[in-house]
Structure formats: C-alpha cells, structure tokens
Coordinates of C-alpha atoms in Angstrom, one line a residue:
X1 CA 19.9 -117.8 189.3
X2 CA 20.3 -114.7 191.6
X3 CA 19.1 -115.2 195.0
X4 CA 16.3 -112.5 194.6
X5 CA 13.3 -113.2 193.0
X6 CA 11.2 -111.3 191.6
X7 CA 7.3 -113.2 192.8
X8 CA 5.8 -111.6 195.9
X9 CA 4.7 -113.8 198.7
X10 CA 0.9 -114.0 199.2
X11 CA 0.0 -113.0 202.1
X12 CA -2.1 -115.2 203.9
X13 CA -5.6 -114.5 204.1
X14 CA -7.1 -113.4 206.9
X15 CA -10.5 -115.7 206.3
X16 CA -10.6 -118.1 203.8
X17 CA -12.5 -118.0 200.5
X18 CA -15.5 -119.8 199.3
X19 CA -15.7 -120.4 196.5
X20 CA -19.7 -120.8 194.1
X21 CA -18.9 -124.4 193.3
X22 CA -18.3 -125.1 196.9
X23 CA -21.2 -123.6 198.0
X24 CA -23.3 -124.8 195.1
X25 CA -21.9 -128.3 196.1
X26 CA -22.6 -127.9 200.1
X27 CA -26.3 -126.9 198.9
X28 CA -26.5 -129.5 196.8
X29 CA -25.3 -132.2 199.3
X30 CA -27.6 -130.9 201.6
X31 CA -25.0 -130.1 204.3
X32 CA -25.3 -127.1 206.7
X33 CA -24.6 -123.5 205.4
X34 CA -25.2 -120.2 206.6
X35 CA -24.7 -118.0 203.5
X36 CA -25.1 -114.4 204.9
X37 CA -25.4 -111.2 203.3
X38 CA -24.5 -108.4 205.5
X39 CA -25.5 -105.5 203.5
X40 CA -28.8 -103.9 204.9
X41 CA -32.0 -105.0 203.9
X42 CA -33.1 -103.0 200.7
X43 CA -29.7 -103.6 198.5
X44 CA -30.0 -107.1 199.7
X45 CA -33.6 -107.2 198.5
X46 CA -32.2 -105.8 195.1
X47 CA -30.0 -109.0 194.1
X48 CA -29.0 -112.1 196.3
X49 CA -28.9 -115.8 196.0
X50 CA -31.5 -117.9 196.5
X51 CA -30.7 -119.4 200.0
X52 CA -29.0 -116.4 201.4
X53 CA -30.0 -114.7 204.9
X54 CA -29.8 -110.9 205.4
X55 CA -28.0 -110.0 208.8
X56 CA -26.9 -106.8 208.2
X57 CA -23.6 -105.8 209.5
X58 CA -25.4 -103.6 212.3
X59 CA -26.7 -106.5 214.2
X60 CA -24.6 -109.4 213.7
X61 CA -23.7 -109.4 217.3
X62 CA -27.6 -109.4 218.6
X63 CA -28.8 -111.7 216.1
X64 CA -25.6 -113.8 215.2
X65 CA -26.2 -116.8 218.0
X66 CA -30.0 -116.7 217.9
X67 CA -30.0 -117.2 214.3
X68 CA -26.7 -119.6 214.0
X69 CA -26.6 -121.7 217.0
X70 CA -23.5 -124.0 216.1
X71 CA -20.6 -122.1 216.8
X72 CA -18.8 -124.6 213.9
X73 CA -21.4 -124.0 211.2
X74 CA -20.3 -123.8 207.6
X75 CA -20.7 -119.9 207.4
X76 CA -20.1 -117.8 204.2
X77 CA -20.3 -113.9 204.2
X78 CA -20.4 -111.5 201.4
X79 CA -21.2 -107.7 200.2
X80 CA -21.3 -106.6 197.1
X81 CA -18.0 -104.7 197.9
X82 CA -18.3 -102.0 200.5
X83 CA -16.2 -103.7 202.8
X84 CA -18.9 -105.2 205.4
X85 CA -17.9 -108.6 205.0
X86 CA -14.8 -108.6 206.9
X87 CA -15.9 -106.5 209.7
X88 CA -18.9 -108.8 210.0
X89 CA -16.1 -111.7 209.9
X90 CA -14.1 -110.3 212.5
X91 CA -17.3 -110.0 214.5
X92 CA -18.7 -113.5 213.9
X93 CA -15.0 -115.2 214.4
X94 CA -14.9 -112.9 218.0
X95 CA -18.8 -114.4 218.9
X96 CA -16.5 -117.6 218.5
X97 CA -17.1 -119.0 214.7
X98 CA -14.6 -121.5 213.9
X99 CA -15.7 -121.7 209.9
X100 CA -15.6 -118.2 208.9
X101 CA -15.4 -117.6 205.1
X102 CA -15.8 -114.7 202.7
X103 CA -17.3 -115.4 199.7
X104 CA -15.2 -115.7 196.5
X105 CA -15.4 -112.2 195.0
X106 CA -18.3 -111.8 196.5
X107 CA -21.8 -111.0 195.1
X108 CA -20.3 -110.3 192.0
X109 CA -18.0 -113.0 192.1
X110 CA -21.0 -115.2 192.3
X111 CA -22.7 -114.0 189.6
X112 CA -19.5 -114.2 187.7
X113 CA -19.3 -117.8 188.4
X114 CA -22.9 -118.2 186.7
X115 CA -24.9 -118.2 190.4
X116 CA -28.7 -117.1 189.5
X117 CA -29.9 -114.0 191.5
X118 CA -33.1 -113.1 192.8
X119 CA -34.8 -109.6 193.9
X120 CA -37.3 -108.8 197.2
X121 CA -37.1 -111.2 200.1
X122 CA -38.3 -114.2 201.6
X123 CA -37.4 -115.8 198.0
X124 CA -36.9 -119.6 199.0
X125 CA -40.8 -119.5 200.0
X126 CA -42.3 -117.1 197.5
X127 CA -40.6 -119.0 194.4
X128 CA -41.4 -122.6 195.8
X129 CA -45.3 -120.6 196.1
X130 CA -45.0 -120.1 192.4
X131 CA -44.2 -123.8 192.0
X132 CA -47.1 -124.9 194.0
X133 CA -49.2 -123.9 191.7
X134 CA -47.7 -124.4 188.7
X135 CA -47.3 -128.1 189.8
X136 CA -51.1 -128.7 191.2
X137 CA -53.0 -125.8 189.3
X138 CA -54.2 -124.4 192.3
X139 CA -57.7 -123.0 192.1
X140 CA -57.9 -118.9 191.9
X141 CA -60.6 -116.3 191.4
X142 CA -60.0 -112.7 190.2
X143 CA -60.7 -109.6 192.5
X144 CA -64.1 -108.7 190.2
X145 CA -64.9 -112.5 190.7
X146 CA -64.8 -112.6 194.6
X147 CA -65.8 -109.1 194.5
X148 CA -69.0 -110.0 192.8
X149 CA -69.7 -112.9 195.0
X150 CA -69.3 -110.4 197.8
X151 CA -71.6 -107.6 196.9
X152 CA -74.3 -110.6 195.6
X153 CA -74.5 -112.0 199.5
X154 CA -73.0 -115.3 198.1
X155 CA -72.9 -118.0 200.9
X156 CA -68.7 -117.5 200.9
X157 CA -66.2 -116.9 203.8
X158 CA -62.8 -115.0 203.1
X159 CA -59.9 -116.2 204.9
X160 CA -57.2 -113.8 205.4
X161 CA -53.9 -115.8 205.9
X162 CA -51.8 -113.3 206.2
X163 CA -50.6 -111.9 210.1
X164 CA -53.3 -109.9 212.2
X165 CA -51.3 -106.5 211.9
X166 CA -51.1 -107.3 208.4
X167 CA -55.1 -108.1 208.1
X168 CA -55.8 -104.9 210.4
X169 CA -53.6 -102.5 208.1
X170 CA -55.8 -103.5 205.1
X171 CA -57.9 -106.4 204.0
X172 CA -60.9 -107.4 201.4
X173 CA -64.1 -106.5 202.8
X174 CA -65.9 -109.3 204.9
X175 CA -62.5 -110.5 205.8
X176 CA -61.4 -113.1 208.4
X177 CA -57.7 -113.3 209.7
X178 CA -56.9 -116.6 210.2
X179 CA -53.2 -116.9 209.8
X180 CA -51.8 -119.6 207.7
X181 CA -51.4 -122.4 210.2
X182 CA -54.3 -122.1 211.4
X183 CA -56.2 -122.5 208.3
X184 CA -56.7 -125.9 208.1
X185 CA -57.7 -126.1 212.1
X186 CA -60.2 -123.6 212.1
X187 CA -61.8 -123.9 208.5
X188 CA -64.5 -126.5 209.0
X189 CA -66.0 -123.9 212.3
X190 CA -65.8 -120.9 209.9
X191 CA -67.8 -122.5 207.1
X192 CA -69.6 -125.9 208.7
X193 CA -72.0 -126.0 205.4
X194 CA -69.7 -127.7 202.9
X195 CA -71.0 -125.3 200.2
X196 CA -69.9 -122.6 201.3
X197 CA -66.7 -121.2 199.3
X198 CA -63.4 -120.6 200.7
X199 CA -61.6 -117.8 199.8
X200 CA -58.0 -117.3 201.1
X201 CA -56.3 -113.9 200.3
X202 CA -53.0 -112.6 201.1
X203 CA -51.1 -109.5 200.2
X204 CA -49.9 -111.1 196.9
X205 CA -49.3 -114.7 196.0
X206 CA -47.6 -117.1 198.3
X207 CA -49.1 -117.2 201.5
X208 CA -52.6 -117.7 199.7
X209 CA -51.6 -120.1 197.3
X210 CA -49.9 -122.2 200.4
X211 CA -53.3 -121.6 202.1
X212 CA -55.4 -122.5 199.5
X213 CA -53.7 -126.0 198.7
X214 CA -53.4 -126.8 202.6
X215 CA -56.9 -126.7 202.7
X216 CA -57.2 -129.0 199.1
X217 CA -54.4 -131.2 200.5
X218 CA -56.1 -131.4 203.8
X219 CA -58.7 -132.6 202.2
X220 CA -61.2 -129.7 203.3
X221 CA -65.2 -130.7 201.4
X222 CA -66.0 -126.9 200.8
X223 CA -64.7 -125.8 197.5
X224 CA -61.7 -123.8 197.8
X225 CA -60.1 -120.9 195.9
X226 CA -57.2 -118.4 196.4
X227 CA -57.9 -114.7 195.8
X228 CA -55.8 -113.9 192.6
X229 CA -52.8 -111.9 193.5
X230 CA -54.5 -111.1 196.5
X231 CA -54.9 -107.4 198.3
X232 CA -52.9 -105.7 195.3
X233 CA -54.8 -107.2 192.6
X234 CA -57.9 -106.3 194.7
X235 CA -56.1 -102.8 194.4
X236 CA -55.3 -103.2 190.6
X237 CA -58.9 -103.3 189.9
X238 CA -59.4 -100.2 191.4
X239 CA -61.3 -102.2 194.3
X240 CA -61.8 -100.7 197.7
X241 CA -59.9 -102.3 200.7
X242 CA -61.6 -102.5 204.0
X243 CA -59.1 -101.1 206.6
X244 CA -58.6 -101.6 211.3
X245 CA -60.9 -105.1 210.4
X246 CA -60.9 -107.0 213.7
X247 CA -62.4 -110.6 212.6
X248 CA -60.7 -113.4 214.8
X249 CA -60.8 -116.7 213.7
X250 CA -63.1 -118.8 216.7
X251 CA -62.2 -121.4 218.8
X252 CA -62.7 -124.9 217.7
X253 CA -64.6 -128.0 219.4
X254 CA -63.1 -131.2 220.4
X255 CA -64.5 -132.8 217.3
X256 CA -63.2 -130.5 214.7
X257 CA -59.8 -130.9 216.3
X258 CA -59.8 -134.4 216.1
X259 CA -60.7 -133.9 212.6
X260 CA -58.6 -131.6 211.6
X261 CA -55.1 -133.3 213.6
X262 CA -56.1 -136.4 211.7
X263 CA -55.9 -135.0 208.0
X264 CA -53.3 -132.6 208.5
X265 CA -51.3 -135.8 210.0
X266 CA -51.7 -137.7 207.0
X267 CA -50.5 -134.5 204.7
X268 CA -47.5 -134.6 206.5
X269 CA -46.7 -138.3 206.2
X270 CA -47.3 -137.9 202.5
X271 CA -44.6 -135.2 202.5
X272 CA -42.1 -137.2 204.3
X273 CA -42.4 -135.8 207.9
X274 CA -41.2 -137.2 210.9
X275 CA -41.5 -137.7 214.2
X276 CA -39.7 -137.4 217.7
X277 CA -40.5 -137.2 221.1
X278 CA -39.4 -135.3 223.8
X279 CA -35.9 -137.3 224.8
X280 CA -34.9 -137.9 221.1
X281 CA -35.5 -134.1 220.8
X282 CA -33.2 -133.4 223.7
X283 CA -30.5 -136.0 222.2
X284 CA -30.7 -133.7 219.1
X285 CA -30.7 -130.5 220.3
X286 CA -27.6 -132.0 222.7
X287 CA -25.7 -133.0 219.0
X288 CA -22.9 -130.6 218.4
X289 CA -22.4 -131.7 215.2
X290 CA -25.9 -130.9 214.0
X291 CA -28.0 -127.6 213.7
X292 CA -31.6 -128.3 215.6
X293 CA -34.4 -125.6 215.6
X294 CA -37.0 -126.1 217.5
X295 CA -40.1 -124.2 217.0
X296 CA -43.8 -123.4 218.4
X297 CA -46.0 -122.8 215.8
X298 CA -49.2 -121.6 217.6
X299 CA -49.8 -117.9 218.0
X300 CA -48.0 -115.7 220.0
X301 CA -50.6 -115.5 222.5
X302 CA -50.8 -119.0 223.0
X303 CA -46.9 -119.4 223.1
X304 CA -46.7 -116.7 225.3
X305 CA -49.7 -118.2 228.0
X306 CA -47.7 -121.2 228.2
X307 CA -44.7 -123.6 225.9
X308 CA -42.1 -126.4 226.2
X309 CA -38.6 -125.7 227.0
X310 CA -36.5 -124.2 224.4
X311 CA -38.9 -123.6 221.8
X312 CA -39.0 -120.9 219.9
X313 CA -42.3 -118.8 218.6
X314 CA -42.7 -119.1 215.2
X315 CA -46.5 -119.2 213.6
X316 CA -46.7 -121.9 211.5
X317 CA -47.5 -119.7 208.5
X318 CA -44.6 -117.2 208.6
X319 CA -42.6 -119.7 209.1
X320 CA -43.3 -121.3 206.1
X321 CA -42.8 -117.6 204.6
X322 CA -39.9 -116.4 206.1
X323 CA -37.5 -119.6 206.5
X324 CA -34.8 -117.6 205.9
X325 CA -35.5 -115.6 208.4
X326 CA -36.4 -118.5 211.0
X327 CA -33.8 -121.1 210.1
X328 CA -31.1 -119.1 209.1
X329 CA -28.5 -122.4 208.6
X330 CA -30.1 -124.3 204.6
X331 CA -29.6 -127.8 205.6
X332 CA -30.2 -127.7 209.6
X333 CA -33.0 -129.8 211.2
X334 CA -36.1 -128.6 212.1
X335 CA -39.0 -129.3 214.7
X336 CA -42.1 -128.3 215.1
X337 CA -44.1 -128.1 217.9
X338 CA -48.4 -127.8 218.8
X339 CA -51.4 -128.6 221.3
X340 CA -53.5 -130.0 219.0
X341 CA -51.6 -131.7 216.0
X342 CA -52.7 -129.8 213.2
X343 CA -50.6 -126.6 213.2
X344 CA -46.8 -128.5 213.2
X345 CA -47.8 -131.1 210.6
X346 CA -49.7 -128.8 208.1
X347 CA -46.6 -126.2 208.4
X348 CA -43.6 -129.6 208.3
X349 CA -45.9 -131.0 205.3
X350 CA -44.7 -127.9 203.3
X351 CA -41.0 -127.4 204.7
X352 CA -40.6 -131.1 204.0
X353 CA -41.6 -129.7 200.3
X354 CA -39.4 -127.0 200.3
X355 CA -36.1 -130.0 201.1
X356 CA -35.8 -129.2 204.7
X357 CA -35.2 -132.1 207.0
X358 CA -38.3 -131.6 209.4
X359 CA -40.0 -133.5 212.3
X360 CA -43.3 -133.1 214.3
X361 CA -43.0 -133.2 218.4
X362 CA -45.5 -136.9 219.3
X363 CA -46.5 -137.9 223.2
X364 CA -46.6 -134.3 224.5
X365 CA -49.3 -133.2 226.0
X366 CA -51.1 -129.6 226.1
X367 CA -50.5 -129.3 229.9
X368 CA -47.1 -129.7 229.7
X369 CA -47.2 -126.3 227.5
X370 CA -46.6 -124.5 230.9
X371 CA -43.1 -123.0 230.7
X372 CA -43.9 -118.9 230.6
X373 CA -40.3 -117.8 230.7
X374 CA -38.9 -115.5 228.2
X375 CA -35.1 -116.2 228.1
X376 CA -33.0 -113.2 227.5
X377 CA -31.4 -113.1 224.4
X378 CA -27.6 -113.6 224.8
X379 CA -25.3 -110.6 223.3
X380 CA -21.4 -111.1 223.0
X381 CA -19.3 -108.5 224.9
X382 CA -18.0 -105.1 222.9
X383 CA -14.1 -105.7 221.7
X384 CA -13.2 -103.4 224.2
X385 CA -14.6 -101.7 227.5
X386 CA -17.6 -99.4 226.8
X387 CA -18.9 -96.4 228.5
X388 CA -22.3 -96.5 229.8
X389 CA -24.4 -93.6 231.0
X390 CA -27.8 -93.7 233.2
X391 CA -31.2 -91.9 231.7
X392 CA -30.6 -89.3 234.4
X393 CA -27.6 -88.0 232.8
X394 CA -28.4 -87.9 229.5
X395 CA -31.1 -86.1 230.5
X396 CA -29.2 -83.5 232.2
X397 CA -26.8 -83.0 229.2
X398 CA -29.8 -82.7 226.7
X399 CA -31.3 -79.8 228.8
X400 CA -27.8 -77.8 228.5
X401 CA -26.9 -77.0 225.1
X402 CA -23.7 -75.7 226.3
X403 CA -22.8 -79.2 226.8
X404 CA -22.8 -79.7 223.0
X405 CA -24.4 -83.4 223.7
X406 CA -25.8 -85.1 220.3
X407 CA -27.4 -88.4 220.7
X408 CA -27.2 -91.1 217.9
X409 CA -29.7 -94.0 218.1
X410 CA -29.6 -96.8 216.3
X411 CA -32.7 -98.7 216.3
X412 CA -34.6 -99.8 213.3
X413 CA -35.9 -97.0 211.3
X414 CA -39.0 -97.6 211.7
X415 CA -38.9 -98.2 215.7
X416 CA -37.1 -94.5 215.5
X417 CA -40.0 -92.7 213.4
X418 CA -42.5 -94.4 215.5
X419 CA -40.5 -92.6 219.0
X420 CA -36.8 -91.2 220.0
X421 CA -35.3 -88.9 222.2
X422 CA -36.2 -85.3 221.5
X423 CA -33.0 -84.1 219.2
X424 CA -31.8 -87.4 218.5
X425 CA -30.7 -88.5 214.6
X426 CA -31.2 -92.1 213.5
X427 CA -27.8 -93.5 212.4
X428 CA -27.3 -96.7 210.8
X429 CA -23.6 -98.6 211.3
X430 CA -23.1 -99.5 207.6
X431 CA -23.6 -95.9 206.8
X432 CA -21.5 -94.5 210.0
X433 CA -19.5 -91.5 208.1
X434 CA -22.5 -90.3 206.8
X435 CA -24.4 -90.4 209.6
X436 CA -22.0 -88.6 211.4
X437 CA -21.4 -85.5 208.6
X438 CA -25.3 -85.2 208.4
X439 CA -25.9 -85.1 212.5
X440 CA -24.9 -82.3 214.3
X441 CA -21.1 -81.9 215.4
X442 CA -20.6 -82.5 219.3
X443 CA -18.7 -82.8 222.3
X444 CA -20.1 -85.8 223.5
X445 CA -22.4 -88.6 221.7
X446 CA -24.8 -90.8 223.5
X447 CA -25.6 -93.4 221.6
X448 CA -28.8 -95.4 222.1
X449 CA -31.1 -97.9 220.4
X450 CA -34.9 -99.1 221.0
X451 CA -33.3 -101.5 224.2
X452 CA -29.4 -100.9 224.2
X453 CA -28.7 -104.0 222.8
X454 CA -27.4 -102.9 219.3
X455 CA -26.0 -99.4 220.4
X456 CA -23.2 -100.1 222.3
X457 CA -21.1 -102.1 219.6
X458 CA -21.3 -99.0 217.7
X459 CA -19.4 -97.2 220.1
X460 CA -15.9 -97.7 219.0
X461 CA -17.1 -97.3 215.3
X462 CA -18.0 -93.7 216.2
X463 CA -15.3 -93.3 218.2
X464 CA -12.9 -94.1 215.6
X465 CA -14.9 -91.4 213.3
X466 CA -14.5 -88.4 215.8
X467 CA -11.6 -86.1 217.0
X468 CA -9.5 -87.6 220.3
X469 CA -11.4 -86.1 223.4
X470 CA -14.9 -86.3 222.5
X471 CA -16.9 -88.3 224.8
X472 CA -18.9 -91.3 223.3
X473 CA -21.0 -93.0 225.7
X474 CA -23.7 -95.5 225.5
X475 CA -27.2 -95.1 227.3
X476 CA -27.5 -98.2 229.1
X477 CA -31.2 -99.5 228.7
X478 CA -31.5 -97.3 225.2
X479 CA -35.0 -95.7 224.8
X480 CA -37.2 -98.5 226.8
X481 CA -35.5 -97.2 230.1
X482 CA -35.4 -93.4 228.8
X483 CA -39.4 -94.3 228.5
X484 CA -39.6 -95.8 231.8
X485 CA -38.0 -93.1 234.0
X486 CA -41.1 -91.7 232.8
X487 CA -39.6 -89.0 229.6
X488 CA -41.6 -88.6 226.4
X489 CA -40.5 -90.2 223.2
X490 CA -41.0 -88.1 220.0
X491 CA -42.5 -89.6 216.5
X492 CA -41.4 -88.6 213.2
X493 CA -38.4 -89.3 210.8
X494 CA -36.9 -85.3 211.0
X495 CA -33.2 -85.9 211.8
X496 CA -33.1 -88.9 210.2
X497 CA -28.8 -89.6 209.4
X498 CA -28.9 -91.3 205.9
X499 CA -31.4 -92.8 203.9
X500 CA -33.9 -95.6 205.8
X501 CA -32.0 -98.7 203.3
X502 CA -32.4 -100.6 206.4
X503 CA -35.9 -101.4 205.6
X504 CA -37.2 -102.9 202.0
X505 CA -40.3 -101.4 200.7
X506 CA -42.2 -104.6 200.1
X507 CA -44.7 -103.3 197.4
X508 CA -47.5 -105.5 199.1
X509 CA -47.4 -103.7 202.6
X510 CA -48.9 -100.4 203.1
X511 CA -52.1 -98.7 201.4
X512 CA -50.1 -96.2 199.5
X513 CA -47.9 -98.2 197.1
X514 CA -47.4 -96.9 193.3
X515 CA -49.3 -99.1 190.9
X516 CA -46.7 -99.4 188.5
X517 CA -44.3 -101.2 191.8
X518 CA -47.3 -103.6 192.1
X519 CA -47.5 -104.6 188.8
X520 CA -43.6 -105.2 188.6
X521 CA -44.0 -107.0 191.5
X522 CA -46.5 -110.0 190.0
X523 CA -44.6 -109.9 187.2
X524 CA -41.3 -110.8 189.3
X525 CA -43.3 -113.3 191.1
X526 CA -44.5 -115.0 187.7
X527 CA -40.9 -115.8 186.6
X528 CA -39.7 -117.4 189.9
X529 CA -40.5 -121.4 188.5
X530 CA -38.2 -120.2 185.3
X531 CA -35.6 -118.8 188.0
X532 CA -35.5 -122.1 190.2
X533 CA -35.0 -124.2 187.3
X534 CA -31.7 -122.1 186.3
X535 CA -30.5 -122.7 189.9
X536 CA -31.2 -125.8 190.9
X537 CA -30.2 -126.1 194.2
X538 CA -33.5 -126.0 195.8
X539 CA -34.7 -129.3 196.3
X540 CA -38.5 -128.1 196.3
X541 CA -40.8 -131.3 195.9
X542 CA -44.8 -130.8 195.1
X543 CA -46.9 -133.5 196.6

C-alpha cells in the first residue's frame, strides 16, 4: 500500500439529515416534530406531506418562535430543490435551534422513500373531514334540495360555519354566520322549535361536515344536515350566491349555556379530553422539554375585550381547520381556553380525534378574562447591522427622480395590491433575482413591508444582488408608519416583481373561480380517506 489513497473525505455536513423512516417513526411515536416546508405557499399547496407546515423562507424569522416555541424541537426542513432549506437552516439555527435537520433528499427524497403526498392546504383537517363522514355517514342535502326548501318558506335556518369575512364575501341566501365553535352554543337560540332544520354550509366540505356532526354529537333535537359541497356546489348548480350578508349569530341566555357547556362537555370526555387548571397549566407551559400551546377559542372580539395570560386567539373552528397553521410542532400539547365551556370542549373533542394530545382550562372564571394586552411579537436581530431610514426621507428621495430611489416591499401580495407606496414593486425573497431584474435599476433601494417586520432581513439578500455602492436601506415602521405620517397608499398589483406564488388560489375562496378548478377540487377532497390509509401516520379516531 502506497500512503495515498484514492477515497475523498466527506465533508461533514453542515446540518444533519433526516431521514423518511425517522420522521415516519417520530410521527408514529407521537414525539414532537416540526416538519417545515419553506417553499412559498402555492408550490407547497401543489405536493407536501401530510403533517408538514408552510413557513416560507421569507418569514422564518417573524414567524419561526411564534410558531415553534421550543428552541430544542425536533425540526426538519425541506424544498423541493431550490436551495431554501439551508438558508432557512442557517436562519432557524441563528433564532437559536439546537435540532436543525434538512430533510433526506428532500421532497423528492421523500417521495422516493415511498412518503404519500397531498395537494391544497390545511390537509391534516380537510382529510380527517372526509373521514368524518365516511365513519358516521354524516347527513347532507344537495344545493337544489336546500335550495328548494329555501324558495318554499320551509321552517329551516342555515348556518354558515365558515369566518365572517368569509360569510360576507359570499354565502347561500338566508344565511347565518356562526363560526364553527360557536355552533353548538348558539344553535338551540337560532332554531328553539326542534323542527326546525339545520343547515350548516361552508365553502366546500370540511368545516360543514365538522359542523354538522358537532351539532349530532352534541346531541342537538332539531334534525341536522350539512349543505353538500357547500358554496361551490351551490355554484355548480348554477345557483345564485347571496353576497356583503351581515347575519350575526345572537347572544345566548343563561339556560342555553348551561345547556350547551353540559353536552359539549360530555362530547369531549367521549373523545378523550382532559383537563387542567390554571397552576398545572403554568407547570406545563414552564416544561422545557415539552411544546404547550395555549389557545382562546372565542372570537376575536371577545379575545380582544378581555383574556388570560399567554393565550393565544384561535376560534375554535379554524383551529380545528388550520392546525397546521396553529400548532405548527405534530405531537405538542394543546390547551384550550373559554367563558362559557362549550367552545374549548367542542373544538378539543375533535383535535383529540385528529391524535393531538389536548386539554380543556376548568376553575377559571369569565372575570378573570381581563388581560387586554397585545404582546409584541418577538423578531430575532438581522446577521449583521442594518440601515434604517425615517418616512421623511424616503419621501424626500421619492419626490427626486434624480436620486434614482426604487423601493422594494415585501409584504404579502395581497397586503401590497390592497395599498403600497406610489412606485413601489412587490418583491418576494425566494424569488430575489427576479425581482430585482423586473424592478427598475437604482441608486438606492428602500425596502419596506406592511409593518417593517419582514423587510429588513431582506436587506443583505439585496445587497448581495446589487453593485458595491448602492445604498440599501430599510424604512423603519414599513408602510403602517409611511400611512401614519399621514401619505397615501396606492391599490393595485402594477409593478408587481414576479408572480404572486406567495398566495394559493384556494378554489373555494372568491366568486370568480373556473368551474372546471371546482370540480377538481371535490374530486381531490373525495380521495383523501384512500390517501390517509396509504400514509398512516395520522392517528385520526372517529367517535
């Protein structure tokens, strides 16, 4: 033997990789993950796993802590090989992330390791929707049906379960909004006659199928059915939606409370909910080895009139839609949170169906729902020292084009077509160089966002883009402060720097969606039980 040889040393890798049968295994288990694809929203709509969560690379640093409290949590990122996972490693280990991996050959990888896939968003809740009522055949009528019952003056109430914006945009004529969680609180006030028929709708499946059996599991008198694929099969049939509706659910007597708190409390012990009170709840939000989110699950309004400590707002019916979203770590605890003890045990009875570990809050009283504080959110600092600039001066530099000044903003598409600086382009991080080649050239670029907050990370990106000696600066107090020094904001989507992938175009939102994309859409949704069953990780449990 010489003494060369011939084999390279591996260099060592930078993060580690996870492998699929280690995650499978962790979800499995039912340990803590955060699996997080950092792609932007619509390619991650297109194909993901089951339990991942979407923060795009753009706003790991404002949404990174908020989302993934433990600063040791099992976390796994992956792309689908643009490159965004490391950065958004880099990012997450600087934040302070001790168990940072990348994903085993990421999305691809995955799927090359036999992982299942799954298209749009919110998936863990829409497919465990699907299996609701494939489980307990939950009762349905078709848009003629309910339409029919309508125009014939039929004693029946429809219950609109989805948000209020949501309702408002577009809705079935005669339509109530009462928001998921409150369903079950508010039902018996909305139709007191049990023979009155309850119809709950929602944009497609989930959210009235969820509604529909709360009400059945609750064990509501009135017969109960969900509106069949709800606003777009009302569209399907060429069916006329009523649009700006304004129907509030009403406010409930002592009686119907009572009522109410005492059958939604014996759904959620059927489902395997538990309780804690206030100290056992500090003990486990005080637990570093343990992920604890603690949420509200009234309406905004009432959250923001008066809550506990440390809870978070989250109405108990998106919740129950959006846990990705909400509870960003799969295997974390959760606890819920209400005034009247219907609310957080109808929405735990259904997350302790969908496998989460989930508690109600006992021996709290509504008057102690007096904290009115809204804590600021807690951003990391840039890598390196930023430049920030006051509204007056980028108002200055704006009025002389001889300065050259271009202004990049980097709020959410749609908070950018709804109002932006005069001039500005909308610019997305992942998509940086292009941005940059569509925008005008400049001598200086202030970058802004809707608040700030995401902006100035994206300073050294665009530095790093541009020739040495151009000025890139960040407009401290974004757009809300540009706003407040009392300059206009322009709407539209003119300059806009690439295309607007930061958004997914859910084919249920909106009055103006392509028939054929709402078809596709129930026809997705149908296969979800088959999908589940090839991935197996879920844990879903129908009671």
């Amino acid at each position: 033997m010489s003494g060369y040889s011939n084999a390279k040393a591996e260099a060592p890798l930078e993060f580690p990789l996870a492998p699929y049968v280690r995650i499978r295994e962790t979800l499995l288990q039912r340990q803590e993950i955060a699996l997080l694809d950092v792609r932007e929203e619509d390619p991650f709509a297109q194909c993901h796993p089951l339990f991942a969560a979407n923060i795009p690379l753009g706003r790991v640093e404002a949404d990174a802590w908020r989302r993934i409290p433990r600063l040791d949590t099992f976390v796994v990122v992956y792309d689908n090989g643009e490159g965004f996972a490391l950065s958004a490693a880099r990012t997450l280990k600087r934040m302070g992330y001790t168990q940072v991996h990348l994903l085993d050959g990421g999305l691809k990888g995955w799927q090359a390791a036999g992982g299942e896939v799954f298209r749009d968003v919110n998936v863990p809740s829409k497919s465990f929707g699907e299996l609701v009522e494939s489980k307990r055949h939950t009762p349905s009528l078709s848009a003629q049906e309910v339409k029919a019952l309508i125009d014939a003056k039929a004693d029946v109430v429809v219950m609109d379960a989805r948000r209020f914006d949501e309702y408002q945009t577009m809705s079935i004529p005669t339509g109530i909004s009462v928001p998921g969680a409150e369903l079950v609180l508010r039902a018996r006030a909305l139709a007191p006659n049990v023979s009155t028929r309850i119809i709950v709708n929602c944009a497609g499946r989930t959210r009235s199928i969820i509604g529909t059996q709360s009400l059945i599991n609750a064990g509501i008198p009135n017969p109960v059915s969900a509106l069949r694929n709800g606003t777009i099969g009302w569209t399907l049939a060429g069916q006329e939606l009523a649009k700006g509706a304004s129907e509030h659910f009403p406010e409930v007597d002592d009686a119907t409370r009572a009522k109410a708190a005492a059958s939604a409390f014996a759904v959620a012990m059927r489902a395997g909910v538990k309780r804690v009170n206030w100290d056992e709840l500090q003990a486990m939000l005080a637990d570093a080895t343990r992920t604890t989110y603690f949420f509200d699950v009234r309406t905004p309004e009432e959250f923001a009139a008066g809550h506990l400590p440390g809870a978070r707002s989250a109405p108990g019916g998106q919740l129950v839609q959006e846990t990705d979203h909400q509870a960003t770590v799969r295997g974390a605890r959760l606890v819920l949170c209400d005034t009247d003890g219907t609310r957080a045990n109808m929405s735990a009875s259904w997350l302790a169906q969908m496998g989460w570990e989930v508690y109600t809050l006992k021996e709290v009283k509504p008057e102690q729902f007096n904290d009115t504080t809204v804590p600021t959110a807690r951003l990391p600092d840039t890598a390196h020292g930023v430049k920030g600039t006051d509204v007056a001066k980028v108002k200055a530099w704006v009025s002389d084009r001889n300065s050259h000044t271009v202004v990049l903003d980097f709020s959410t598409s749609a908070q950018f077509v709804k109002g932006h600086i005069q001039n500005a382009w909308w610019a997305l991080r992942t998509q940086l160089p292009e941005c940059l080649k569509t925008a005008h050239k400049g001598n200086r670029y202030v970058l802004t966002c809707q608040d700030g907050s995401v902006s100035r990370y994206a300073v050294d990106e665009v530095k790093a883009l541009v020739k040495d000696g151009i000025d890139v600066v960040w407009l401290e107090g974004g757009n809300a402060a540009w706003a407040a020094a009392g300059h206009g904001l322009k709407s539209g989507d003119s300059q806009m720097g690439c295309e607007r992938i930061d958004r997914y175009r859910r084919p249920y939102e909106g009055t103006d969606n392509p028939v054929e994309a709402m078809q596709g859409y129930l026809d997705w949704e149908f296969g979800l039980v088959e999908q589940l069953g090839r991935d197996g990780t879920h844990h879903f449990k129908v009671i």
